[in-house]
């Protein structure tokens, strides 16, 4: 079966027992939001105990407080009433394994998927790349705890984010499933 068929088949099963979820209201019932990485090993519904209708989950590469993540967080509180936010990065994140320069080089060589080996990512294509990558800030991570602190601090300092919203900072451990607090981030994100 192709991935498309698998997904549509899974959706048939899901929709067949949709039940009371048709009555869920638009604002998240538990009034909180999580900003986290898109990494396939992370399932916020499971690691944070969510079900449909509970919370907003905003995901991107790294769980970065990018302009677009902040746009979503502001909509989350201003229009939909969330009152507490989590920034959750994780161990062994792909964003630790490259730099803007490396990405520019890889994309400049080809559009094939790079290979990840002990020495990091290498290009395996044969031409046909683009230099557009140099115009993108890839928001890579060099120090995991510090990246959580920086992202929480950026959200905290945003003029459209009210001081009453506490912002908690955590690193999810992909080897144990545990959320480990980054004390400096929770400090930086304290409500005021
Ligand atoms: Zn990641």
Short mmCIF file of C-alpha atoms and ligand atoms in Angstrom, two decimals:
data_model
loop_
_atom_site.label_atom_id
_atom_site.label_comp_id
_atom_site.label_asym_id
_atom_site.label_seq_id
_atom_site.Cartn_x
_atom_site.Cartn_y
_atom_site.Cartn_z
CA UNK A 1 0.00 0.00 0.00
CA UNK A 2 1.27 3.51 -0.75
CA UNK A 3 1.58 6.08 2.01
CA UNK A 4 -1.40 7.89 0.51
CA UNK A 5 -3.54 4.76 0.68
CA UNK A 6 -2.36 4.02 4.23
CA UNK A 7 -3.26 7.52 5.41
CA UNK A 8 -6.67 7.51 3.76
CA UNK A 9 -7.41 4.05 5.15
CA UNK A 10 -6.40 5.14 8.66
CA UNK A 11 -8.60 8.19 8.28
CA UNK A 12 -11.58 6.04 7.29
CA UNK A 13 -11.20 4.15 10.58
CA UNK A 14 -10.78 7.38 12.55
CA UNK A 15 -13.82 9.07 11.03
CA UNK A 16 -15.95 5.94 11.50
CA UNK A 17 -15.71 6.34 15.30
CA UNK A 18 -15.54 10.13 15.46
CA UNK A 19 -18.51 10.27 17.82
CA UNK A 20 -18.72 13.15 20.26
CA UNK A 21 -15.70 14.92 18.82
CA UNK A 22 -18.08 16.59 16.38
CA UNK A 23 -19.23 18.73 19.32
CA UNK A 24 -15.80 20.08 20.31
CA UNK A 25 -15.55 23.85 20.55
CA UNK A 26 -12.93 25.88 18.71
CA UNK A 27 -11.03 27.32 21.70
CA UNK A 28 -8.77 24.71 23.35
CA UNK A 29 -10.55 23.36 26.43
CA UNK A 30 -7.46 23.19 28.66
CA UNK A 31 -6.30 26.64 27.63
CA UNK A 32 -2.65 26.04 26.93
CA UNK A 33 -0.31 25.85 23.95
CA UNK A 34 2.83 23.88 23.20
CA UNK A 35 5.54 25.00 20.76
CA UNK A 36 7.66 21.98 19.86
CA UNK A 37 9.78 20.33 17.18
CA UNK A 38 8.37 18.47 14.18
CA UNK A 39 10.66 15.49 14.93
CA UNK A 40 8.75 12.28 14.14
CA UNK A 41 9.76 10.70 17.48
CA UNK A 42 7.83 13.34 19.43
CA UNK A 43 4.10 12.91 19.92
CA UNK A 44 2.88 15.85 22.01
CA UNK A 45 -0.54 14.26 22.46
CA UNK A 46 1.17 11.34 24.18
CA UNK A 47 4.06 13.02 26.00
CA UNK A 48 1.78 15.74 27.37
CA UNK A 49 -1.46 13.77 27.74
CA UNK A 50 -3.61 15.57 25.19
CA UNK A 51 -6.75 14.58 23.42
CA UNK A 52 -8.66 16.32 20.65
CA UNK A 53 -9.83 19.77 21.68
CA UNK A 54 -7.42 20.13 24.62
CA UNK A 55 -4.58 22.42 23.52
CA UNK A 56 -2.80 24.14 20.66
CA UNK A 57 0.31 22.39 19.36
CA UNK A 58 2.55 24.53 17.15
CA UNK A 59 5.33 22.61 15.43
CA UNK A 60 8.28 23.51 13.26
CA UNK A 61 11.87 22.34 12.78
CA UNK A 62 13.45 22.76 16.21
CA UNK A 63 10.37 24.12 17.99
CA UNK A 64 11.84 27.55 17.33
CA UNK A 65 10.24 30.83 18.37
CA UNK A 66 10.24 31.93 14.74
CA UNK A 67 8.14 34.85 13.57
CA UNK A 68 5.52 32.38 12.38
CA UNK A 69 5.48 30.46 15.67
CA UNK A 70 4.94 33.75 17.50
CA UNK A 71 2.13 34.62 15.07
CA UNK A 72 0.40 31.37 16.04
CA UNK A 73 0.96 31.91 19.78
CA UNK A 74 -0.55 35.38 19.63
CA UNK A 75 -3.62 34.03 17.82
CA UNK A 76 -3.70 31.24 20.42
CA UNK A 77 -4.17 33.63 23.34
CA UNK A 78 -5.71 36.71 21.76
CA UNK A 79 -8.47 34.96 19.83
CA UNK A 80 -8.65 31.51 21.41
CA UNK A 81 -7.91 32.07 25.06
CA UNK A 82 -4.79 30.06 25.96
CA UNK A 83 -3.26 31.14 29.28
CA UNK A 84 -0.03 29.10 29.62
CA UNK A 85 2.59 28.18 27.06
CA UNK A 86 5.31 25.53 26.80
CA UNK A 87 8.43 25.65 24.63
CA UNK A 88 9.66 22.06 24.26
CA UNK A 89 12.85 21.22 22.35
CA UNK A 90 14.45 17.77 22.50
CA UNK A 91 17.69 15.81 22.67
CA UNK A 92 19.27 14.56 19.44
CA UNK A 93 17.50 17.28 17.41
CA UNK A 94 18.41 17.48 13.72
CA UNK A 95 18.79 21.25 14.12
CA UNK A 96 22.01 20.60 16.10
CA UNK A 97 23.67 18.83 13.18
CA UNK A 98 24.04 21.58 10.60
CA UNK A 99 24.72 25.28 10.16
CA UNK A 100 23.36 27.86 7.74
CA UNK A 101 26.62 27.59 5.77
CA UNK A 102 26.34 23.81 5.52
CA UNK A 103 22.70 24.01 4.39
CA UNK A 104 23.61 26.59 1.78
CA UNK A 105 26.36 24.30 0.52
CA UNK A 106 24.14 21.20 0.44
CA UNK A 107 21.27 22.94 -1.36
CA UNK A 108 23.74 24.63 -3.70
CA UNK A 109 25.00 21.24 -4.86
CA UNK A 110 21.73 19.35 -5.42
CA UNK A 111 18.12 18.97 -4.30
CA UNK A 112 18.61 15.30 -3.33
CA UNK A 113 18.13 14.30 0.32
CA UNK A 114 21.52 14.57 2.06
CA UNK A 115 23.08 11.57 3.77
CA UNK A 116 23.57 11.71 7.57
CA UNK A 117 26.72 9.94 8.74
CA UNK A 118 29.12 10.19 11.66
CA UNK A 119 30.56 13.39 10.18
CA UNK A 120 27.16 15.00 9.70
CA UNK A 121 25.20 15.68 6.52
CA UNK A 122 26.81 15.25 3.11
CA UNK A 123 25.38 15.80 -0.36
CA UNK A 124 24.90 12.69 -2.49
CA UNK A 125 23.29 14.30 -5.53
CA UNK A 126 24.75 15.19 -8.89
CA UNK A 127 24.06 18.83 -9.57
CA UNK A 128 20.91 20.84 -10.03
CA UNK A 129 21.07 22.72 -6.72
CA UNK A 130 20.01 26.28 -5.89
CA UNK A 131 21.57 29.10 -3.89
CA UNK A 132 18.21 30.27 -2.56
CA UNK A 133 19.11 28.59 0.77
CA UNK A 134 21.36 31.51 1.66
CA UNK A 135 18.34 33.79 2.01
CA UNK A 136 16.77 31.63 4.74
CA UNK A 137 17.67 31.77 8.44
CA UNK A 138 17.53 28.07 9.27
CA UNK A 139 17.38 28.70 13.06
CA UNK A 140 19.88 25.95 13.86
CA UNK A 141 20.76 24.99 17.43
CA UNK A 142 24.29 24.93 18.89
CA UNK A 143 23.45 24.66 22.63
CA UNK A 144 20.17 22.87 23.40
CA UNK A 145 19.39 24.34 26.86
CA UNK A 146 20.39 27.81 25.68
CA UNK A 147 18.13 27.48 22.64
CA UNK A 148 15.14 26.92 24.93
CA UNK A 149 16.13 29.89 27.10
CA UNK A 150 16.57 32.10 24.02
CA UNK A 151 13.23 31.10 22.51
CA UNK A 152 11.33 31.58 25.78
CA UNK A 153 13.04 34.95 26.29
CA UNK A 154 12.15 36.03 22.75
CA UNK A 155 8.48 35.18 23.24
CA UNK A 156 8.46 36.81 26.71
CA UNK A 157 9.91 40.05 25.31
CA UNK A 158 7.49 40.27 22.36
CA UNK A 159 5.33 43.41 22.61
CA UNK A 160 2.17 41.48 21.69
CA UNK A 161 2.66 38.85 24.41
CA UNK A 162 1.06 39.81 27.75
CA UNK A 163 3.17 39.39 30.88
CA UNK A 164 0.46 37.34 32.61
CA UNK A 165 1.14 34.27 30.43
CA UNK A 166 3.75 31.96 32.02
CA UNK A 167 6.07 30.33 29.47
CA UNK A 168 7.69 27.07 30.56
CA UNK A 169 10.87 25.71 28.95
CA UNK A 170 11.61 21.97 28.65
CA UNK A 171 13.83 19.52 26.77
CA UNK A 172 12.20 16.19 25.87
CA UNK A 173 14.61 13.25 26.14
CA UNK A 174 14.15 10.99 23.09
CA UNK A 175 15.75 8.08 24.98
CA UNK A 176 13.37 8.14 27.98
CA UNK A 177 10.27 10.11 26.94
CA UNK A 178 10.81 12.45 29.90
CA UNK A 179 10.39 16.22 29.86
CA UNK A 180 13.31 17.87 31.66
CA UNK A 181 12.87 21.45 32.80
CA UNK A 182 15.36 24.09 31.69
CA UNK A 183 15.43 26.19 34.84
CA UNK A 184 16.79 29.28 33.13
CA UNK A 185 14.01 29.16 30.56
CA UNK A 186 11.20 28.85 33.09
CA UNK A 187 12.82 31.74 34.97
CA UNK A 188 12.96 33.83 31.80
CA UNK A 189 9.35 32.97 31.03
CA UNK A 190 7.89 33.61 34.46
CA UNK A 191 4.63 35.57 34.43
CA UNK A 192 4.95 39.14 35.60
ZN1 LIG B 1 14.05 18.41 16.49
#
